[in-house]
XYZ file of C-alpha atoms in Angstrom:
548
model
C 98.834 125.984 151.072
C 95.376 125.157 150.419
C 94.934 128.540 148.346
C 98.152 127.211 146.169
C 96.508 123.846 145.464
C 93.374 125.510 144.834
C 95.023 127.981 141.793
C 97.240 124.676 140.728
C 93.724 122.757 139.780
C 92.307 126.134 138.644
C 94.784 126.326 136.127
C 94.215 122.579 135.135
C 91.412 122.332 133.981
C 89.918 120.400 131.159
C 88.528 121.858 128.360
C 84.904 121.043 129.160
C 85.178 120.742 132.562
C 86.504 120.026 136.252
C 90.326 119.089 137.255
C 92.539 116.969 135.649
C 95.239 114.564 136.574
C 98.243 116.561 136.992
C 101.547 115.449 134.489
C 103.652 117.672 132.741
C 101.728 121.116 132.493
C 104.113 123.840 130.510
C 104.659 126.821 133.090
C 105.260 129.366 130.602
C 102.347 131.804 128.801
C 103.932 131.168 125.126
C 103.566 127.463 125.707
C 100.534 127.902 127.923
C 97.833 125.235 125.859
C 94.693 125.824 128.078
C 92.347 127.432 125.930
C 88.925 126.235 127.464
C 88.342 130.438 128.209
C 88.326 130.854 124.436
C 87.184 127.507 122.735
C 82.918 127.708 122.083
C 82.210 125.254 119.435
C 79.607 122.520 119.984
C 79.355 119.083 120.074
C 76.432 118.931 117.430
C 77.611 116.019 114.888
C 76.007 112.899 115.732
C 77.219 109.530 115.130
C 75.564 108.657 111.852
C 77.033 112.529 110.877
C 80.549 110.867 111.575
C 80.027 107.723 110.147
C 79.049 108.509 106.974
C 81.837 111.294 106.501
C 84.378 108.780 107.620
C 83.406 106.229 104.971
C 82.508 108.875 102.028
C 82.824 112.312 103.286
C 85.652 113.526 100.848
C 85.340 110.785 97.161
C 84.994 113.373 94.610
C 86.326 113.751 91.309
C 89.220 112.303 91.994
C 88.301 108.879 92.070
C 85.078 108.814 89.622
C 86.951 110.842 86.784
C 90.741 111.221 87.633
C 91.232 107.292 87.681
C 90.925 107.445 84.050
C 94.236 109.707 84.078
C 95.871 107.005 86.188
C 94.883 103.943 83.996
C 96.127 106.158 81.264
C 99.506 106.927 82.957
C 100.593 103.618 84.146
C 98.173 100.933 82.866
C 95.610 99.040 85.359
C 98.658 97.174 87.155
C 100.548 100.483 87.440
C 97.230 101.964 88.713
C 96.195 99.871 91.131
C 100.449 99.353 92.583
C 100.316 103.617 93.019
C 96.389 103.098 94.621
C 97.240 100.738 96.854
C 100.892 102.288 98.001
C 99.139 105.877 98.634
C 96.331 104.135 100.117
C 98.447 102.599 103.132
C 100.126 106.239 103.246
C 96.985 107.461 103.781
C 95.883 104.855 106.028
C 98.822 105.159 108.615
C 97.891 109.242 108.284
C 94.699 108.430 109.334
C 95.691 105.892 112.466
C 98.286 108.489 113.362
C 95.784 111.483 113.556
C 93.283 108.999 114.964
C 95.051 107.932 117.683
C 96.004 111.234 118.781
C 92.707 112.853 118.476
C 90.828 109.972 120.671
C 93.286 111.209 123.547
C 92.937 115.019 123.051
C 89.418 115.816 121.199
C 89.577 119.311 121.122
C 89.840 121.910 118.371
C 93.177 122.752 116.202
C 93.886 118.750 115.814
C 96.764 118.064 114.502
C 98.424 121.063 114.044
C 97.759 121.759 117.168
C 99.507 118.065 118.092
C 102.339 119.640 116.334
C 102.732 122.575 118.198
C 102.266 120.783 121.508
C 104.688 117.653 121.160
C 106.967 118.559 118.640
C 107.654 122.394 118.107
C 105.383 125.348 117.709
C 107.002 126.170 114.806
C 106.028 122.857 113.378
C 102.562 123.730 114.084
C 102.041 127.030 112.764
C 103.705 125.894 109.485
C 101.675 122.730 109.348
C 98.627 124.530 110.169
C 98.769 127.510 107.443
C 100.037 125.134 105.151
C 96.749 122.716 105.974
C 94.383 126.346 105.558
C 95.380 127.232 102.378
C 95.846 123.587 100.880
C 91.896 123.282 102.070
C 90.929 126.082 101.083
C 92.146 126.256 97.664
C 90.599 122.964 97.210
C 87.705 124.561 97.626
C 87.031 126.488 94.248
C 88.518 123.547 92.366
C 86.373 121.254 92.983
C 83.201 124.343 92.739
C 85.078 124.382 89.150
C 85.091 120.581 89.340
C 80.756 120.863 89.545
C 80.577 123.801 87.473
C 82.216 121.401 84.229
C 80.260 118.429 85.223
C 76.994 120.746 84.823
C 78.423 121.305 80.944
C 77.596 117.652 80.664
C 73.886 119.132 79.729
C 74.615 122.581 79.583
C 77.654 123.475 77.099
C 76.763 127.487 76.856
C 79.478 128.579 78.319
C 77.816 131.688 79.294
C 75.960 130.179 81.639
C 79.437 128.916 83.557
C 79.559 132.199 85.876
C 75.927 131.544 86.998
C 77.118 127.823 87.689
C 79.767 129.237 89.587
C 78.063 131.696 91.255
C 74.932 129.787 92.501
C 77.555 126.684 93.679
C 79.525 129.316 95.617
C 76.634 130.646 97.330
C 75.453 126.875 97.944
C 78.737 125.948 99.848
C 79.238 129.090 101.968
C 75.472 128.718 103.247
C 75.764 125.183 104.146
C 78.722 126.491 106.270
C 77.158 129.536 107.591
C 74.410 127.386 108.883
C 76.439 125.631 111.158
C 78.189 122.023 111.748
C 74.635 120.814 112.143
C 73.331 121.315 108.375
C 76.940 120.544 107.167
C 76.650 117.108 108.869
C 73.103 116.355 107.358
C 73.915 117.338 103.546
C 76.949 115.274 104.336
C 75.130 112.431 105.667
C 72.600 112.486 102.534
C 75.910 112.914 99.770
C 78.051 110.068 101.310
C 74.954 107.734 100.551
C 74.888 109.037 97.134
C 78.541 108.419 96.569
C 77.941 104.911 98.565
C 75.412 103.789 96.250
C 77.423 105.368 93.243
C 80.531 103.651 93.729
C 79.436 100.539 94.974
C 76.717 100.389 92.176
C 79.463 101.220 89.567
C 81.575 97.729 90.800
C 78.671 95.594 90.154
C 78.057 97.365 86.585
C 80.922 97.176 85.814
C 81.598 93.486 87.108
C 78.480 92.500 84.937
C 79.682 94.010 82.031
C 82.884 92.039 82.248
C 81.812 89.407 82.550
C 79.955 89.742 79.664
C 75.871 90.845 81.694
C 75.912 93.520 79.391
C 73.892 94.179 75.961
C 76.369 93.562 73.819
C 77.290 90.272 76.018
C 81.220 90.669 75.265
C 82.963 88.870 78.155
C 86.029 91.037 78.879
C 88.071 88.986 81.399
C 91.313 90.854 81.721
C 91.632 91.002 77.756
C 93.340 94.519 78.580
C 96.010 93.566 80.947
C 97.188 91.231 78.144
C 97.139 94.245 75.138
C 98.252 96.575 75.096
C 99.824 95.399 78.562
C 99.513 95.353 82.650
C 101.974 98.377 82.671
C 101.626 101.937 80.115
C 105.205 103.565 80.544
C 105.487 107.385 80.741
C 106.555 108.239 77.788
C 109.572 109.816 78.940
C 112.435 106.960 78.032
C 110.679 104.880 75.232
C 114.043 103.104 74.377
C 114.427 101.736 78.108
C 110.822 100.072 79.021
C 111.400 99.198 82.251
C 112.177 102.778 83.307
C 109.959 104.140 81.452
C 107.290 101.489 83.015
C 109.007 102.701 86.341
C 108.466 106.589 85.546
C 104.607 105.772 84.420
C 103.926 104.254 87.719
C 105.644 107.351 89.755
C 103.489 109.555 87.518
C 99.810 108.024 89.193
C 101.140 108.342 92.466
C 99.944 112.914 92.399
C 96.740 111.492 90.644
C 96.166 108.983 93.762
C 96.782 111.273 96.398
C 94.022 113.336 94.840
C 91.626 110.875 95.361
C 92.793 110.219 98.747
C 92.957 113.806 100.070
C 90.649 114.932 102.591
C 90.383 111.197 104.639
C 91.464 113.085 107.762
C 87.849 115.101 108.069
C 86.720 112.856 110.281
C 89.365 113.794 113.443
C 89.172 117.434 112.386
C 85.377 117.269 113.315
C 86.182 115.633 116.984
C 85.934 118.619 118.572
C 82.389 119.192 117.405
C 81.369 115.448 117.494
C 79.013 113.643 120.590
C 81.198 110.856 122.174
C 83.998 111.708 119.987
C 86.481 109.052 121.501
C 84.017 106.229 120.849
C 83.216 107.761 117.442
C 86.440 108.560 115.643
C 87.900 105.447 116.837
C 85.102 103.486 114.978
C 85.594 105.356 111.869
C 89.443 105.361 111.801
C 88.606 101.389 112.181
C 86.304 100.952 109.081
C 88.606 103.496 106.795
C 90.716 100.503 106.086
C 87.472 98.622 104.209
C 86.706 101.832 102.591
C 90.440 101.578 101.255
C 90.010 98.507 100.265
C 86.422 98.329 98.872
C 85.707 101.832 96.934
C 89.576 102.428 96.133
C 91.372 99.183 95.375
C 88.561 97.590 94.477
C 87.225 100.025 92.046
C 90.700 100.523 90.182
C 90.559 96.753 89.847
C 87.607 96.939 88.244
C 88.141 100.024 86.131
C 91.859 97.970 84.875
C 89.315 95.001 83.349
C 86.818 97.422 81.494
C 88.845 99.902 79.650
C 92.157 99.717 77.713
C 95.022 102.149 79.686
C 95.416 103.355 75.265
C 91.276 103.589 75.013
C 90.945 107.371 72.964
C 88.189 108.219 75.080
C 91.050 108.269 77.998
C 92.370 111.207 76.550
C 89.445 113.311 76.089
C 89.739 115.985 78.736
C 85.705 116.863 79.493
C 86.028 117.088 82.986
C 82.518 115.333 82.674
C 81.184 111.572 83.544
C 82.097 111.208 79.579
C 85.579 110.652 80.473
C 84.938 108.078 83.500
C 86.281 104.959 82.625
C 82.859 103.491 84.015
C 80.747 105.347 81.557
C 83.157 104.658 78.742
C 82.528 101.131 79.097
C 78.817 101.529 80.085
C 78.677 103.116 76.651
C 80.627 100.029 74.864
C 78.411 97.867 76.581
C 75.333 99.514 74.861
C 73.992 101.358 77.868
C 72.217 104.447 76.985
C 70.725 106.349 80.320
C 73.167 105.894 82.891
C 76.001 107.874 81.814
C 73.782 110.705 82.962
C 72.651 109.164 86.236
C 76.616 108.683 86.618
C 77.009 112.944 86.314
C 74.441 113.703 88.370
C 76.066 111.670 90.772
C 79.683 112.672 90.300
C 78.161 116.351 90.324
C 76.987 115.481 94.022
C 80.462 114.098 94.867
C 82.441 117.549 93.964
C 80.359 119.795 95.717
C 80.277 117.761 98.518
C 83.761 118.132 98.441
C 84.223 121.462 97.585
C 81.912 121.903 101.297
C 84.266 119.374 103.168
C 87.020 121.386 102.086
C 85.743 124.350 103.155
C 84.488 122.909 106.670
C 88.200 121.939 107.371
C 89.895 124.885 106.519
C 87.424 127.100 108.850
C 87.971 124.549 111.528
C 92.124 124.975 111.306
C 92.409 128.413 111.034
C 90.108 128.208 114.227
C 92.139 126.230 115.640
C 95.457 128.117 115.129
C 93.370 131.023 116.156
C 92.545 129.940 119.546
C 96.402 129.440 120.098
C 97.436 132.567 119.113
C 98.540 131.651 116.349
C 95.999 133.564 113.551
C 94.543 136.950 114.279
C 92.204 136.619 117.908
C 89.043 137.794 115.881
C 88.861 134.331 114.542
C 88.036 132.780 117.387
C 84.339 134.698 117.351
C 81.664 132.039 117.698
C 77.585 132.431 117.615
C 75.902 131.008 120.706
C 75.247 128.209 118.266
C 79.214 127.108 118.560
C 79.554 128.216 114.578
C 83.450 130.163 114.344
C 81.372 132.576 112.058
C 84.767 134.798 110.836
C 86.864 131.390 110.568
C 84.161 130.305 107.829
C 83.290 133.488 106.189
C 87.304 134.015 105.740
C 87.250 130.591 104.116
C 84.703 131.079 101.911
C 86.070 134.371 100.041
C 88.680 131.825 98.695
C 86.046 130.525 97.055
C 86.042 133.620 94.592
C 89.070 131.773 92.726
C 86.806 129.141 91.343
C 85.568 132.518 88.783
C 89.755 132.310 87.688
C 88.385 129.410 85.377
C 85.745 131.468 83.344
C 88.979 133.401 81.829
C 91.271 131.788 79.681
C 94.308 133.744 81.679
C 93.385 132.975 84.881
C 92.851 128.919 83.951
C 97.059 128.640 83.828
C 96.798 130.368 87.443
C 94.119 128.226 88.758
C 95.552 125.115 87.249
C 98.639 125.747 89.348
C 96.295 125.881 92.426
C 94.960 122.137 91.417
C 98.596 121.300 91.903
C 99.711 123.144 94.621
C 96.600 121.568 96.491
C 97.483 118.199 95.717
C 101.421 118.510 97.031
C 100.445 120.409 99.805
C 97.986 117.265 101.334
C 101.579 115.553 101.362
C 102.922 117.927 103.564
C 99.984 117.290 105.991
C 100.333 113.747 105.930
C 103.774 113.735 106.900
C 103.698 115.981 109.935
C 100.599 114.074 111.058
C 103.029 110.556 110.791
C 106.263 112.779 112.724
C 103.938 114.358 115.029
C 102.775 110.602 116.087
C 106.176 109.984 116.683
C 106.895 112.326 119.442
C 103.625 111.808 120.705
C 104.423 107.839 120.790
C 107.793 108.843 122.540
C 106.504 111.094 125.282
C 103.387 109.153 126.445
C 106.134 105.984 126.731
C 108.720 108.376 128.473
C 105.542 109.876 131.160
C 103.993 106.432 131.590
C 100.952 106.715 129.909
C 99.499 103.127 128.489
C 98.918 103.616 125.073
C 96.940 100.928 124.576
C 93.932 101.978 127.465
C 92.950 105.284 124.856
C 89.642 104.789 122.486
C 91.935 104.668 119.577
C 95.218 102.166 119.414
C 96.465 100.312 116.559
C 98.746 97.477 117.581
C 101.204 98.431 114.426
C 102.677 101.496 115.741
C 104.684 103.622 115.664
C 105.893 101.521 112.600
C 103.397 102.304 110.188
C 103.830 105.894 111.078
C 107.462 105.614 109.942
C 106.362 104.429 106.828
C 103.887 107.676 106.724
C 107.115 109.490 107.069
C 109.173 107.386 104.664
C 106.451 107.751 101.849
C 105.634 111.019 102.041
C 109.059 112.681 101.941
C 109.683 110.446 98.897
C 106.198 111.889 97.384
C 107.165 115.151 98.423
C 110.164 115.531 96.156
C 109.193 112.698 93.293
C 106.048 114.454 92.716
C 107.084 116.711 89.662
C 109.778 114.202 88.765
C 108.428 114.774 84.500
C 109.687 118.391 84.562
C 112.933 117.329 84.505
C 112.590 115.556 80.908
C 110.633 118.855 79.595
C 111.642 121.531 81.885
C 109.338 124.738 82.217
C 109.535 127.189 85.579
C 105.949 127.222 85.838
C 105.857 123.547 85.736
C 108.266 122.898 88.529
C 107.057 126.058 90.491
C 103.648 124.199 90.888
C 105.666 120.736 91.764
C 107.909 122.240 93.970
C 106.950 125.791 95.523
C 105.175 124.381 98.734
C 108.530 123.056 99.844
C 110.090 126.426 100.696
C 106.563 127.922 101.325
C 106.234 125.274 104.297
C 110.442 125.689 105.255
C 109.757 129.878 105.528
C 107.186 128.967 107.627
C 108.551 127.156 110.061
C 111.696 128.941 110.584
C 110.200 132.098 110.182
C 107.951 131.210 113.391
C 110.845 129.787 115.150
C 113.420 132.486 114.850
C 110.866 135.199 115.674
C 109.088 133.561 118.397
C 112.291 131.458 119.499
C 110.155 127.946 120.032
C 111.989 124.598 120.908
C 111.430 121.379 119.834
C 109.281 119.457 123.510
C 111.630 116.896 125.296
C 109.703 113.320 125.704
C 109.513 114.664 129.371
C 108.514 117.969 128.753
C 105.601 117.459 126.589
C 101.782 118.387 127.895
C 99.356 115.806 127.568
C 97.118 116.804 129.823
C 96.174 120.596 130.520
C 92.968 121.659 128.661
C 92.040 117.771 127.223
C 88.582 116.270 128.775
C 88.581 113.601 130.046
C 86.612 110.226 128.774
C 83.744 110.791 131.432
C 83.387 114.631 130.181
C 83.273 113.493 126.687
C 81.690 110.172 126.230
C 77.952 109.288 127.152
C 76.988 105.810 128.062
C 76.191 104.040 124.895
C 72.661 102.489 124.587
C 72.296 99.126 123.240
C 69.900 98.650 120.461
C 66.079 97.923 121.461
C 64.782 96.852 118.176
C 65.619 95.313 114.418
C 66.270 98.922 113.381
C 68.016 99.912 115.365
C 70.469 96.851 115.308
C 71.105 97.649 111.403
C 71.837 101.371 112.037
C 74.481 100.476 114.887
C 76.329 98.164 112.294
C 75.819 100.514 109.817
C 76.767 103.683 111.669
């Protein structure tokens, strides 16, 4: 008897260590989640590392240069009505993830969620479709860099070098280890920190008239040519075109969102990662609200949504709406500061990309779920064949260089974008089950790290948005029909379907009961995880904990 007990706790245990409570523990190998024998990454980010990437880790392009698209598109109402809807998308992503990763901070995250309280299925399709979303993001926003160099450098001989030399950059910071990804991190966030939050005030001074030319804007714009640009689509009905405009921003928004979730796909390499990631999934709503919101706002009052310079395609800080009206205003040198800056924010993009792509495919490795040689780490905790795997997509950004493979690799911008969607809604159903089975074992929801009071309500409005987003995204191919158009809109929809019925009818998985679900086996516990935290001793020190 004691021998049976014995083997029971054996096969029990936690991922980092020692027994755990015993609940519902699946019998069966397929469904067997106790991976502790194969998991060896380290817990090496520290809590300024996790901070900082929570608050900046992913702004890139998309939110210094592709808001200009959006004012464009729908005018700075319609802009800031598609910012603010996608942010609170985003946001109950983000409190969905969060809340599940505080109970179980271990590698996969939410795919592996997926797999364990909804269906494996669901998990191998949302965790291939998360790889290759990540790590085509990758060379596009190395490509992203690469035309923000052009900025000074318009030979466009030299744009293979570029390329080249950023490539390198990315896959070395990642070869390095979790370590050196978490300080370049650290040091880019407060780059994009100071850029965005320095932009604001610019731009608030120059509005209300602080700049050299002392021309007090107001909201002159929102008045002509108008709080709302239509689409273009159906000029003889304006309120559906207005409609269509607004629709249109919503792709260009979920750019600039994509990526939030870094933070919980780091937890399993993150020091006191309970305490950590429920900070940062705290202070993402500020960042929401303060970089994104606030900067569209801002943006609306300094440039007309008709401005020419709108519609200039650089890909530089020429066609920021900040610099445009830096440059009305009579400012000469910081439209270059403003590059450099933006320049920073892609590639440290392009490296957060690849950091999360090497982390999932680890991740779906360790559950069988990718080929077993991915699960390799150094003694160091790095999943060295994971990475280097990831980085060879970063070979694509070269596609750009050619003017055959551009059409190719502009698909991959798209396909990119739709497939975040995709991620955002199983993280929001994947919350549901998980809601439903801790409520079903008697778990208290509200005694984890992480628990927002709204749910699971805002994670049926995750659900609710992002289907909608899933099929309205190429909504303007209908007016101006083209295959490749709606093959870039539309493709990941049967790419993620083959997926997860492929997996199902071959491997025969079942969607988990509210009673049969596994919260326990392989997830350490609070006191494995989580050191006591030291109060500060000194003025210093105070600042950094508010800060960090």
């Amino acid at each position: 008897m004691d021998n049976e007990k014995r083997e029971k706790e054996k096969e029990n245990d936690s991922l980092e260590k020692g027994p755990s409570s015993e609940f519902v523990v699946q019998p069966h190998a397929q469904y067997h989640f106790d991976v502790h024998d194969l998991d060896r990454v380290q817990r090496r980010l520290k809590q300024r590392h996790v901070q900082m990437i929570a608050i900046a880790g992913t702004i890139g392009t998309g939110l210094f240069l592709g808001s200009g698209h959006a004012l464009q598109g729908a005018g700075p109402l319609g802009a800031l009505i598609a910012y603010a809807l996608v942010g609170t998308v985003a946001y109950s992503s983000l409190c969905a993830v969060g809340e599940m990763t505080t109970w179980a901070p271990i590698s996969g995250t939410f795919p592996h969620f997926a797999a364990r309280w909804v269906d494996p299925a669901l998990g191998f399709a949302v965790g291939w479709n998360y790889f290759y979303t990540n790590a085509i993001s990758t060379p596009v926003e190395i490509t992203a860099a690469v035309i923000l160099l052009s900025f000074w450098d318009s030979n466009q001989s030299h744009v293979p070098i570029y390329t080249a030399v950023l490539c390198v950059l990315v896959c070395l910071i990642n070869i390095f280890g979790v370590r050196y990804f978490g300080e370049s991190e650290f040091v880019f966030s407060i780059i994009k920190i100071v850029l965005i939050v320095g932009l604001i005030l610019a731009g608030l001074i120059i509005d209300l008239g602080g700049g050299p030319d002392h021309d007090r804007i107001g909201f002159r714009f929102w008045k002509n040519p108008g709080a709302v640009a239509g689409a273009g689509l159906t000029p003889s009905h304006i309120g559906l075109d207005r409609f269509l405009g607004i629709l249109g921003v919503l792709v260009q928004a979920a750019f600039s969102f994509q990526g939030m979730e870094l933070v919980v796909i780091a937890a399993s390499e993150t020091e006191n990662p309970r305490r950590n990631i429920a900070k940062a999934v705290r202070r993402v709503f500020y960042r929401i609200l303060i970089f994104y919101i606030l900067g569209i706002i801002i943006i609306g009052m300094l440039v007309a949504s008709n401005d020419p310079d709108l519609l200039k395609a650089t890909g530089t800080a020429a066609q920021s709406p900040f610099v445009i009206a830096i440059n009305r205003a009579g400012v000469k040198v910081l439209p270059h500061i403003i590059n450099g800056a933006i320049f920073t924010s892609a590639f440290s993009a392009g490296n957060s990309f690849l950091f999360c792509s090497s982390r999932v495919l680890y991740g779906l490795a360790l559950r069988g779920q990718a080929p077993r040689y991915l699960t390799y780490c150094t003694k160091k905790g790095l999943p060295l064949y994971a990475v280097l795997t990831s980085s060879a997509f970063t070979v694509l950004s070269f596609m750009n260089v050619s003017n055959g493979g551009e059409t190719v690799f502009n698909w991959f911008v798209n396909l990119s974008t739709t497939g975040g969607f995709s991620s955002w809604f199983a993280m929001n159903l994947t919350y549901i089950f998980f809601y439903r089975g801790m409520k079903a074992q008697g778990f208290d929801l509200r005694k984890n790290a992480y628990n927002n009071r709204w749910q699971p309500y805002i994670a049926y409005w995750g659900v609710g948005w992002t289907l909608f987003f899933i099929f309205i995204n190429g909504y303007a191919v209908f007016w101006n029909f083209t295959a490749a158009g709606f093959l870039t809109a539309y493709i990941n929809i049967p790419i993620f379907v083959c997926l997860y019925v492929g997996y199902k009818v071959v491997k025969r998985t079942k969607i988990w009961k509210p009673m049969e679900m596994d919260f326990v086996t392989g997830i350490p516990t609070v006191e494995e995880t989580e050191m006591p935290e030291v109060p500060p001793r000194n003025f210093g020190e105070k600042i950094s904990s508010i800060l960090f």
